[in-house]
Amino acid sequence: MLVGKLETRVITGPSYTALNSRQQKPSNFARNLLVSTTQAAELSFNPYPNPPMTPTNLEATPCKSVQELLERYSAIAYDKQNDLFEVIGENDWSFDMAAGTISFGPALVFPVQILGTFSHSSESWLWAWANTQSGIPKQLLEQALQLKAYGEQQEIDLLKHDAVDAEEDDLHLIGAIASGMFDASGYYLADYGQGVMLITVKSPLIDQHRKHDVARLLHAFPEAISFYEMHHRPAFISYATLKGYTVAEQADTVTATGAGGSLTATFDDLGRLSNLTGSSGK
């Protein structure tokens, strides 16, 4: 099956907003992949990771489901989307597959990895590694192939099957996982008419806009967890850790301390965020 064949020529399109209010209600596709916090409690979910997470052992501990991948990467990915769109704004895009770049203007040309395409007509997602008819250069498939291998190793259906029924908003779920896992500068949804191409981009020009202050975390984390049902406590631990903060856990609180200051997150008995406060570093 071919979903959204990509031409080898340069294609262009209008800007595409990274996140919007529609995502606050996950599609049926996303609901089938995720476990609600209530279900987690019924499954005797243990919200206290052991040992405490550091950047090293966080990445060394493989995720076993889409749920765990979102808890690890969705908040950091959402955070980086703010930086990406601070750089590209509402600019139109131009994609050159031969060059392996996407351009948002003469001074905004970034290398990409192609994750896959979404078809408007069939409402389905096709991984780029399975889109053999488009002749995508192998060097643009590295992240998609790594996700495939990860899915095969951890038995995660979304990552290992070539195509699935989906809705357009579901591309944000896939983009967030890839952006976080590969430390991309962000992901982008490029609508080219027949479908939407999902890519990640990487550039020092974007990365230099990253913010690690307490204000960014206080703003980004509550917004990030509103898009999908997930366990808030491990999501906060992962986010703070990936932002370079040192995490300490107590019974119902998690404290994150870093150069930008400190934050204290309080959680209820189901591990849901009930309060988040912070103070800036001196």
PDB file of C-alpha atoms in Angstrom:
ATOM      1  CA  MET A   1       0.000   0.000   0.000  1.00  0.00           C
ATOM      2  CA  LEU A   2       1.252   3.454  -0.884  1.00  0.00           C
ATOM      3  CA  VAL A   3       0.299   6.285   1.407  1.00  0.00           C
ATOM      4  CA  GLY A   4       1.264   9.747   0.223  1.00  0.00           C
ATOM      5  CA  LYS A   5       3.832   9.105  -2.480  1.00  0.00           C
ATOM      6  CA  LEU A   6       6.621  11.665  -2.240  1.00  0.00           C
ATOM      7  CA  GLU A   7       8.021  13.110  -5.432  1.00  0.00           C
ATOM      8  CA  THR A   8      11.769  13.509  -5.884  1.00  0.00           C
ATOM      9  CA  ARG A   9      11.290  17.110  -6.956  1.00  0.00           C
ATOM     10  CA  VAL A  10      11.012  20.014  -4.557  1.00  0.00           C
ATOM     11  CA  ILE A  11       7.529  20.279  -3.024  1.00  0.00           C
ATOM     12  CA  THR A  12       6.130  23.189  -1.101  1.00  0.00           C
ATOM     13  CA  GLY A  13       3.239  23.943   1.177  1.00  0.00           C
ATOM     14  CA  PRO A  14       1.815  26.284   3.803  1.00  0.00           C
ATOM     15  CA  SER A  15       2.978  26.315   7.377  1.00  0.00           C
ATOM     16  CA  TYR A  16       1.480  23.756   9.733  1.00  0.00           C
ATOM     17  CA  THR A  17       0.891  24.480  13.407  1.00  0.00           C
ATOM     18  CA  ALA A  18       2.626  22.060  15.770  1.00  0.00           C
ATOM     19  CA  LEU A  19      -0.145  21.639  18.325  1.00  0.00           C
ATOM     20  CA  ASN A  20      -3.753  22.667  18.589  1.00  0.00           C
ATOM     21  CA  SER A  21      -6.799  22.280  20.807  1.00  0.00           C
ATOM     22  CA  ARG A  22      -8.111  19.268  18.898  1.00  0.00           C
ATOM     23  CA  GLN A  23      -5.355  17.155  20.402  1.00  0.00           C
ATOM     24  CA  GLN A  24      -6.708  17.487  23.895  1.00  0.00           C
ATOM     25  CA  LYS A  25      -9.060  14.612  23.024  1.00  0.00           C
ATOM     26  CA  PRO A  26      -7.013  11.707  21.656  1.00  0.00           C
ATOM     27  CA  SER A  27      -8.382   9.873  18.622  1.00  0.00           C
ATOM     28  CA  ASN A  28      -9.631   6.289  18.767  1.00  0.00           C
ATOM     29  CA  PHE A  29      -6.206   5.257  17.461  1.00  0.00           C
ATOM     30  CA  ALA A  30      -4.481   6.920  20.391  1.00  0.00           C
ATOM     31  CA  ARG A  31      -7.021   5.664  22.927  1.00  0.00           C
ATOM     32  CA  ASN A  32      -6.388   2.089  21.841  1.00  0.00           C
ATOM     33  CA  LEU A  33      -2.672   2.549  22.469  1.00  0.00           C
ATOM     34  CA  LEU A  34      -2.830   4.339  25.798  1.00  0.00           C
ATOM     35  CA  VAL A  35      -3.845   3.253  29.287  1.00  0.00           C
ATOM     36  CA  SER A  36      -5.809   5.748  31.381  1.00  0.00           C
ATOM     37  CA  THR A  37      -4.635   6.703  34.855  1.00  0.00           C
ATOM     38  CA  THR A  38      -7.668   4.945  36.345  1.00  0.00           C
ATOM     39  CA  GLN A  39      -6.794   1.721  34.541  1.00  0.00           C
ATOM     40  CA  ALA A  40      -3.225   2.114  35.731  1.00  0.00           C
ATOM     41  CA  ALA A  41      -4.373   2.157  39.337  1.00  0.00           C
ATOM     42  CA  GLU A  42      -6.409  -1.008  38.755  1.00  0.00           C
ATOM     43  CA  LEU A  43      -3.271  -2.650  37.336  1.00  0.00           C
ATOM     44  CA  SER A  44      -1.351  -1.803  40.544  1.00  0.00           C
ATOM     45  CA  PHE A  45       0.830   0.751  38.803  1.00  0.00           C
ATOM     46  CA  ASN A  46       3.912   1.592  40.861  1.00  0.00           C
ATOM     47  CA  PRO A  47       4.617   5.323  40.377  1.00  0.00           C
ATOM     48  CA  TYR A  48       7.967   5.236  42.159  1.00  0.00           C
ATOM     49  CA  PRO A  49      10.823   4.257  39.846  1.00  0.00           C
ATOM     50  CA  ASN A  50      13.638   2.312  41.439  1.00  0.00           C
ATOM     51  CA  PRO A  51      16.414   3.348  41.181  1.00  0.00           C
ATOM     52  CA  PRO A  52      15.821   7.116  40.772  1.00  0.00           C
ATOM     53  CA  MET A  53      16.157   8.194  37.166  1.00  0.00           C
ATOM     54  CA  THR A  54      19.252   9.924  35.835  1.00  0.00           C
ATOM     55  CA  PRO A  55      19.817  10.805  32.169  1.00  0.00           C
ATOM     56  CA  THR A  56      22.016   7.712  31.822  1.00  0.00           C
ATOM     57  CA  ASN A  57      19.733   5.050  33.257  1.00  0.00           C
ATOM     58  CA  LEU A  58      16.627   6.758  31.893  1.00  0.00           C
ATOM     59  CA  GLU A  59      17.790   6.117  28.347  1.00  0.00           C
ATOM     60  CA  ALA A  60      19.207   2.699  29.285  1.00  0.00           C
ATOM     61  CA  THR A  61      15.792   1.470  30.424  1.00  0.00           C
ATOM     62  CA  PRO A  62      13.779   0.494  27.330  1.00  0.00           C
ATOM     63  CA  CYS A  63      10.127   1.429  27.050  1.00  0.00           C
ATOM     64  CA  LYS A  64       7.745  -1.498  26.580  1.00  0.00           C
ATOM     65  CA  SER A  65       4.728   0.339  25.167  1.00  0.00           C
ATOM     66  CA  VAL A  66       3.548   3.496  23.435  1.00  0.00           C
ATOM     67  CA  GLN A  67       2.271   4.568  26.855  1.00  0.00           C
ATOM     68  CA  GLU A  68       5.767   4.443  28.326  1.00  0.00           C
ATOM     69  CA  LEU A  69       7.278   6.150  25.285  1.00  0.00           C
ATOM     70  CA  LEU A  70       4.862   9.061  25.662  1.00  0.00           C
ATOM     71  CA  GLU A  71       5.534   9.329  29.368  1.00  0.00           C
ATOM     72  CA  ARG A  72       9.245   9.507  28.651  1.00  0.00           C
ATOM     73  CA  TYR A  73       9.302  11.797  25.632  1.00  0.00           C
ATOM     74  CA  SER A  74       6.064  13.731  25.073  1.00  0.00           C
ATOM     75  CA  ALA A  75       6.803  16.571  27.511  1.00  0.00           C
ATOM     76  CA  ILE A  76      10.346  17.191  26.273  1.00  0.00           C
ATOM     77  CA  ALA A  77       9.072  17.012  22.690  1.00  0.00           C
ATOM     78  CA  TYR A  78       6.318  19.539  23.403  1.00  0.00           C
ATOM     79  CA  ASP A  79       8.891  21.795  25.059  1.00  0.00           C
ATOM     80  CA  LYS A  80      11.084  21.717  21.946  1.00  0.00           C
ATOM     81  CA  GLN A  81       8.154  22.456  19.635  1.00  0.00           C
ATOM     82  CA  ASN A  82       7.938  25.867  21.283  1.00  0.00           C
ATOM     83  CA  ASP A  83      11.557  26.518  20.319  1.00  0.00           C
ATOM     84  CA  LEU A  84      11.073  25.238  16.763  1.00  0.00           C
ATOM     85  CA  PHE A  85       8.136  27.519  16.068  1.00  0.00           C
ATOM     86  CA  GLU A  86       9.906  30.450  17.673  1.00  0.00           C
ATOM     87  CA  VAL A  87      12.400  30.059  14.815  1.00  0.00           C
ATOM     88  CA  ILE A  88      10.187  29.170  11.832  1.00  0.00           C
ATOM     89  CA  GLY A  89       7.024  31.029  12.814  1.00  0.00           C
ATOM     90  CA  GLU A  90       4.212  30.671  10.286  1.00  0.00           C
ATOM     91  CA  ASN A  91       6.535  30.496   7.282  1.00  0.00           C
ATOM     92  CA  ASP A  92       5.653  28.303   4.318  1.00  0.00           C
ATOM     93  CA  TRP A  93       7.871  25.290   3.711  1.00  0.00           C
ATOM     94  CA  SER A  94       9.766  23.791   0.794  1.00  0.00           C
ATOM     95  CA  PHE A  95      11.085  20.218   0.845  1.00  0.00           C
ATOM     96  CA  ASP A  96      13.946  18.931  -1.289  1.00  0.00           C
ATOM     97  CA  MET A  97      14.274  15.149  -1.010  1.00  0.00           C
ATOM     98  CA  ALA A  98      17.468  15.009  -3.063  1.00  0.00           C
ATOM     99  CA  ALA A  99      19.134  17.435  -0.656  1.00  0.00           C
ATOM    100  CA  GLY A 100      17.399  15.935   2.378  1.00  0.00           C
ATOM    101  CA  THR A 101      16.333  19.353   3.636  1.00  0.00           C
ATOM    102  CA  ILE A 102      13.274  21.396   4.465  1.00  0.00           C
ATOM    103  CA  SER A 103      13.354  25.164   4.048  1.00  0.00           C
ATOM    104  CA  PHE A 104      11.264  27.820   5.766  1.00  0.00           C
ATOM    105  CA  GLY A 105      13.149  30.633   4.054  1.00  0.00           C
ATOM    106  CA  PRO A 106      16.651  31.309   2.667  1.00  0.00           C
ATOM    107  CA  ALA A 107      18.254  31.328   6.118  1.00  0.00           C
ATOM    108  CA  LEU A 108      16.123  28.520   7.557  1.00  0.00           C
ATOM    109  CA  VAL A 109      17.176  25.327   5.776  1.00  0.00           C
ATOM    110  CA  PHE A 110      17.374  22.236   7.979  1.00  0.00           C
ATOM    111  CA  PRO A 111      18.343  18.573   7.453  1.00  0.00           C
ATOM    112  CA  VAL A 112      15.506  16.139   8.014  1.00  0.00           C
ATOM    113  CA  GLN A 113      14.650  12.550   8.763  1.00  0.00           C
ATOM    114  CA  ILE A 114      11.442  11.243   7.184  1.00  0.00           C
ATOM    115  CA  LEU A 115       9.319   9.192   9.584  1.00  0.00           C
ATOM    116  CA  GLY A 116       6.355   8.487   7.331  1.00  0.00           C
ATOM    117  CA  THR A 117       3.253   9.809   5.628  1.00  0.00           C
ATOM    118  CA  PHE A 118      -0.440  10.135   6.383  1.00  0.00           C
ATOM    119  CA  SER A 119      -3.025   9.789   3.618  1.00  0.00           C
ATOM    120  CA  HIS A 120      -6.017  12.129   3.746  1.00  0.00           C
ATOM    121  CA  SER A 121      -8.121   9.844   1.528  1.00  0.00           C
ATOM    122  CA  SER A 122      -7.554   6.526   3.314  1.00  0.00           C
ATOM    123  CA  GLU A 123      -6.864   8.013   6.761  1.00  0.00           C
ATOM    124  CA  SER A 124      -3.889   5.744   7.272  1.00  0.00           C
ATOM    125  CA  TRP A 125      -0.285   6.046   8.331  1.00  0.00           C
ATOM    126  CA  LEU A 126       2.619   4.477   6.423  1.00  0.00           C
ATOM    127  CA  TRP A 127       6.129   4.305   7.825  1.00  0.00           C
ATOM    128  CA  ALA A 128       8.736   5.774   5.509  1.00  0.00           C
ATOM    129  CA  TRP A 129      10.754   2.537   5.451  1.00  0.00           C
ATOM    130  CA  ALA A 130       7.711   0.795   3.921  1.00  0.00           C
ATOM    131  CA  ASN A 131       7.102   3.501   1.291  1.00  0.00           C
ATOM    132  CA  THR A 132       9.258   1.831  -1.349  1.00  0.00           C
ATOM    133  CA  GLN A 133       7.550   3.507  -4.312  1.00  0.00           C
ATOM    134  CA  SER A 134       8.707   6.980  -3.318  1.00  0.00           C
ATOM    135  CA  GLY A 135      12.414   6.236  -3.591  1.00  0.00           C
ATOM    136  CA  ILE A 136      13.286   7.865  -0.285  1.00  0.00           C
ATOM    137  CA  PRO A 137      17.087   7.941   0.160  1.00  0.00           C
ATOM    138  CA  LYS A 138      18.269   5.518   2.831  1.00  0.00           C
ATOM    139  CA  GLN A 139      20.053   8.264   4.753  1.00  0.00           C
ATOM    140  CA  LEU A 140      16.676   9.926   5.368  1.00  0.00           C
ATOM    141  CA  LEU A 141      15.243   6.705   6.848  1.00  0.00           C
ATOM    142  CA  GLU A 142      17.682   6.192   9.699  1.00  0.00           C
ATOM    143  CA  GLN A 143      15.327   7.235  12.498  1.00  0.00           C
ATOM    144  CA  ALA A 144      12.325   5.431  11.006  1.00  0.00           C
ATOM    145  CA  LEU A 145      14.371   2.234  10.750  1.00  0.00           C
ATOM    146  CA  GLN A 146      15.651   2.625  14.303  1.00  0.00           C
ATOM    147  CA  LEU A 147      12.072   2.997  15.527  1.00  0.00           C
ATOM    148  CA  LYS A 148      11.147  -0.149  13.604  1.00  0.00           C
ATOM    149  CA  ALA A 149      13.978  -2.080  15.254  1.00  0.00           C
ATOM    150  CA  TYR A 150      12.966  -0.700  18.650  1.00  0.00           C
ATOM    151  CA  GLY A 151       9.383  -1.817  18.063  1.00  0.00           C
ATOM    152  CA  GLU A 152      10.498  -5.295  17.088  1.00  0.00           C
ATOM    153  CA  GLN A 153      12.759  -5.610  20.126  1.00  0.00           C
ATOM    154  CA  GLN A 154      10.144  -4.332  22.585  1.00  0.00           C
ATOM    155  CA  GLU A 155       7.074  -5.767  20.797  1.00  0.00           C
ATOM    156  CA  ILE A 156       5.460  -2.357  20.175  1.00  0.00           C
ATOM    157  CA  ASP A 157       2.983  -2.799  17.327  1.00  0.00           C
ATOM    158  CA  LEU A 158       2.813   0.846  16.264  1.00  0.00           C
ATOM    159  CA  LEU A 159       6.536   0.939  15.541  1.00  0.00           C
ATOM    160  CA  LYS A 160       6.975  -2.403  13.815  1.00  0.00           C
ATOM    161  CA  HIS A 161       3.962  -2.611  11.454  1.00  0.00           C
ATOM    162  CA  ASP A 162       4.286  -0.864   8.100  1.00  0.00           C
ATOM    163  CA  ALA A 163       0.837   0.784   8.064  1.00  0.00           C
ATOM    164  CA  VAL A 164      -2.024   1.494  10.485  1.00  0.00           C
ATOM    165  CA  ASP A 165      -5.360   3.292  10.371  1.00  0.00           C
ATOM    166  CA  ALA A 166      -4.907   6.728  11.907  1.00  0.00           C
ATOM    167  CA  GLU A 167      -6.111  10.306  12.187  1.00  0.00           C
ATOM    168  CA  GLU A 168      -4.010  13.319  11.342  1.00  0.00           C
ATOM    169  CA  ASP A 169      -3.619  14.324  14.971  1.00  0.00           C
ATOM    170  CA  ASP A 170      -1.969  10.959  15.660  1.00  0.00           C
ATOM    171  CA  LEU A 171       1.097  12.163  13.801  1.00  0.00           C
ATOM    172  CA  HIS A 172       1.892  14.340  16.804  1.00  0.00           C
ATOM    173  CA  LEU A 173       2.113  11.206  18.940  1.00  0.00           C
ATOM    174  CA  ILE A 174       4.642   9.622  16.583  1.00  0.00           C
ATOM    175  CA  GLY A 175       6.512  12.891  16.135  1.00  0.00           C
ATOM    176  CA  ALA A 176       6.803  13.404  19.881  1.00  0.00           C
ATOM    177  CA  ILE A 177       8.265   9.938  20.407  1.00  0.00           C
ATOM    178  CA  ALA A 178      10.832  10.403  17.639  1.00  0.00           C
ATOM    179  CA  SER A 179      11.734  13.950  18.671  1.00  0.00           C
ATOM    180  CA  GLY A 180      12.406  12.866  22.229  1.00  0.00           C
ATOM    181  CA  MET A 181      14.146   9.594  21.479  1.00  0.00           C
ATOM    182  CA  PHE A 182      16.560  11.058  18.921  1.00  0.00           C
ATOM    183  CA  ASP A 183      17.019  14.478  20.554  1.00  0.00           C
ATOM    184  CA  ALA A 184      15.741  16.205  17.438  1.00  0.00           C
ATOM    185  CA  SER A 185      15.237  19.954  17.392  1.00  0.00           C
ATOM    186  CA  GLY A 186      11.577  19.219  16.750  1.00  0.00           C
ATOM    187  CA  TYR A 187       9.157  17.510  14.402  1.00  0.00           C
ATOM    188  CA  TYR A 188       7.091  18.980  11.600  1.00  0.00           C
ATOM    189  CA  LEU A 189       3.905  18.012   9.767  1.00  0.00           C
ATOM    190  CA  ALA A 190       4.194  19.042   6.127  1.00  0.00           C
ATOM    191  CA  ASP A 191       0.853  18.863   4.307  1.00  0.00           C
ATOM    192  CA  TYR A 192       1.494  18.419   0.580  1.00  0.00           C
ATOM    193  CA  GLY A 193      -2.112  18.005  -0.564  1.00  0.00           C
ATOM    194  CA  GLN A 194      -2.648  14.266  -0.874  1.00  0.00           C
ATOM    195  CA  GLY A 195      -1.192  13.663   2.539  1.00  0.00           C
ATOM    196  CA  VAL A 196       1.048  14.817   5.344  1.00  0.00           C
ATOM    197  CA  MET A 197       4.736  14.033   5.634  1.00  0.00           C
ATOM    198  CA  LEU A 198       6.049  13.707   9.189  1.00  0.00           C
ATOM    199  CA  ILE A 199       9.693  14.644   9.655  1.00  0.00           C
ATOM    200  CA  THR A 200      12.140  15.501  12.391  1.00  0.00           C
ATOM    201  CA  VAL A 201      14.615  18.352  12.006  1.00  0.00           C
ATOM    202  CA  LYS A 202      17.934  19.037  13.693  1.00  0.00           C
ATOM    203  CA  SER A 203      19.833  22.319  13.746  1.00  0.00           C
ATOM    204  CA  PRO A 204      21.990  24.312  16.182  1.00  0.00           C
ATOM    205  CA  LEU A 205      20.028  27.372  15.059  1.00  0.00           C
ATOM    206  CA  ILE A 206      16.930  25.884  16.681  1.00  0.00           C
ATOM    207  CA  ASP A 207      18.675  24.252  19.637  1.00  0.00           C
ATOM    208  CA  GLN A 208      20.183  27.549  20.765  1.00  0.00           C
ATOM    209  CA  HIS A 209      16.653  28.685  21.599  1.00  0.00           C
ATOM    210  CA  ARG A 210      16.154  25.922  24.159  1.00  0.00           C
ATOM    211  CA  LYS A 211      15.168  27.203  27.575  1.00  0.00           C
ATOM    212  CA  HIS A 212      15.934  25.347  30.802  1.00  0.00           C
ATOM    213  CA  ASP A 213      14.608  27.874  33.300  1.00  0.00           C
ATOM    214  CA  VAL A 214      11.912  27.015  35.823  1.00  0.00           C
ATOM    215  CA  ALA A 215       9.368  29.201  34.040  1.00  0.00           C
ATOM    216  CA  ARG A 216       9.619  27.029  30.914  1.00  0.00           C
ATOM    217  CA  LEU A 217       9.023  23.814  32.871  1.00  0.00           C
ATOM    218  CA  LEU A 218       6.128  25.331  34.824  1.00  0.00           C
ATOM    219  CA  HIS A 219       4.512  26.330  31.539  1.00  0.00           C
ATOM    220  CA  ALA A 220       5.320  23.358  29.339  1.00  0.00           C
ATOM    221  CA  PHE A 221       4.660  20.351  31.563  1.00  0.00           C
ATOM    222  CA  PRO A 222       0.998  21.022  32.487  1.00  0.00           C
ATOM    223  CA  GLU A 223       0.256  21.748  28.831  1.00  0.00           C
ATOM    224  CA  ALA A 224       2.084  18.644  27.618  1.00  0.00           C
ATOM    225  CA  ILE A 225       0.171  16.242  29.866  1.00  0.00           C
ATOM    226  CA  SER A 226      -3.154  17.690  28.702  1.00  0.00           C
ATOM    227  CA  PHE A 227      -2.761  16.231  25.211  1.00  0.00           C
ATOM    228  CA  TYR A 228      -2.734  12.527  26.081  1.00  0.00           C
ATOM    229  CA  GLU A 229      -3.791  10.346  28.982  1.00  0.00           C
ATOM    230  CA  MET A 230      -0.630   9.272  30.750  1.00  0.00           C
ATOM    231  CA  HIS A 231       0.874   8.717  34.171  1.00  0.00           C
ATOM    232  CA  HIS A 232       1.872  12.187  35.291  1.00  0.00           C
ATOM    233  CA  ARG A 233       4.519  11.222  37.826  1.00  0.00           C
ATOM    234  CA  PRO A 234       6.891   9.258  35.563  1.00  0.00           C
ATOM    235  CA  ALA A 235       6.251  11.817  32.825  1.00  0.00           C
ATOM    236  CA  PHE A 236       7.439  14.623  35.112  1.00  0.00           C
ATOM    237  CA  ILE A 237      10.473  12.627  36.248  1.00  0.00           C
ATOM    238  CA  SER A 238      11.479  11.966  32.651  1.00  0.00           C
ATOM    239  CA  TYR A 239      10.884  15.555  31.560  1.00  0.00           C
ATOM    240  CA  ALA A 240      12.834  17.113  34.420  1.00  0.00           C
ATOM    241  CA  THR A 241      15.657  14.609  33.972  1.00  0.00           C
ATOM    242  CA  LEU A 242      15.930  15.265  30.240  1.00  0.00           C
ATOM    243  CA  LYS A 243      15.966  19.011  30.963  1.00  0.00           C
ATOM    244  CA  GLY A 244      19.075  18.472  33.086  1.00  0.00           C
ATOM    245  CA  TYR A 245      17.460  18.650  36.520  1.00  0.00           C
ATOM    246  CA  THR A 246      18.318  16.323  39.414  1.00  0.00           C
ATOM    247  CA  VAL A 247      15.224  14.519  40.655  1.00  0.00           C
ATOM    248  CA  ALA A 248      14.468  13.469  44.247  1.00  0.00           C
ATOM    249  CA  GLU A 249      11.323  11.560  45.239  1.00  0.00           C
ATOM    250  CA  GLN A 250       9.252  11.475  48.389  1.00  0.00           C
ATOM    251  CA  ALA A 251       5.879   9.903  49.166  1.00  0.00           C
ATOM    252  CA  ASP A 252       3.651  12.220  47.162  1.00  0.00           C
ATOM    253  CA  THR A 253       6.126  14.748  45.774  1.00  0.00           C
ATOM    254  CA  VAL A 254       8.961  14.937  43.284  1.00  0.00           C
ATOM    255  CA  THR A 255      11.548  17.709  43.546  1.00  0.00           C
ATOM    256  CA  ALA A 256      13.663  18.720  40.567  1.00  0.00           C
ATOM    257  CA  THR A 257      16.730  20.902  41.107  1.00  0.00           C
ATOM    258  CA  GLY A 258      18.997  22.426  38.485  1.00  0.00           C
ATOM    259  CA  ALA A 259      20.905  25.517  37.454  1.00  0.00           C
ATOM    260  CA  GLY A 260      17.641  27.191  36.513  1.00  0.00           C
ATOM    261  CA  GLY A 261      16.144  26.731  39.981  1.00  0.00           C
ATOM    262  CA  SER A 262      13.931  24.111  41.591  1.00  0.00           C
ATOM    263  CA  LEU A 263      10.443  22.705  41.153  1.00  0.00           C
ATOM    264  CA  THR A 264       8.176  20.645  43.379  1.00  0.00           C
ATOM    265  CA  ALA A 265       5.455  18.497  41.830  1.00  0.00           C
ATOM    266  CA  THR A 266       2.742  17.041  44.057  1.00  0.00           C
ATOM    267  CA  PHE A 267       0.703  14.011  42.989  1.00  0.00           C
ATOM    268  CA  ASP A 268      -2.489  12.363  44.215  1.00  0.00           C
ATOM    269  CA  ASP A 269      -2.950   8.666  45.015  1.00  0.00           C
ATOM    270  CA  LEU A 270      -3.349   7.854  41.310  1.00  0.00           C
ATOM    271  CA  GLY A 271      -0.140   9.634  40.392  1.00  0.00           C
ATOM    272  CA  ARG A 272      -1.932  12.603  38.823  1.00  0.00           C
ATOM    273  CA  LEU A 273      -0.401  16.052  39.100  1.00  0.00           C
ATOM    274  CA  SER A 274      -2.216  18.104  41.727  1.00  0.00           C
ATOM    275  CA  ASN A 275       0.215  21.003  42.122  1.00  0.00           C
ATOM    276  CA  LEU A 276       3.400  22.284  40.519  1.00  0.00           C
ATOM    277  CA  THR A 277       5.462  25.105  41.980  1.00  0.00           C
ATOM    278  CA  GLY A 278       8.933  26.435  41.329  1.00  0.00           C
ATOM    279  CA  SER A 279      11.491  29.058  42.184  1.00  0.00           C
ATOM    280  CA  SER A 280      14.234  30.471  39.998  1.00  0.00           C
ATOM    281  CA  GLY A 281      17.907  30.007  40.775  1.00  0.00           C
ATOM    282  CA  LYS A 282      19.875  32.885  42.192  1.00  0.00           C
TER     283      LYS A 282
END
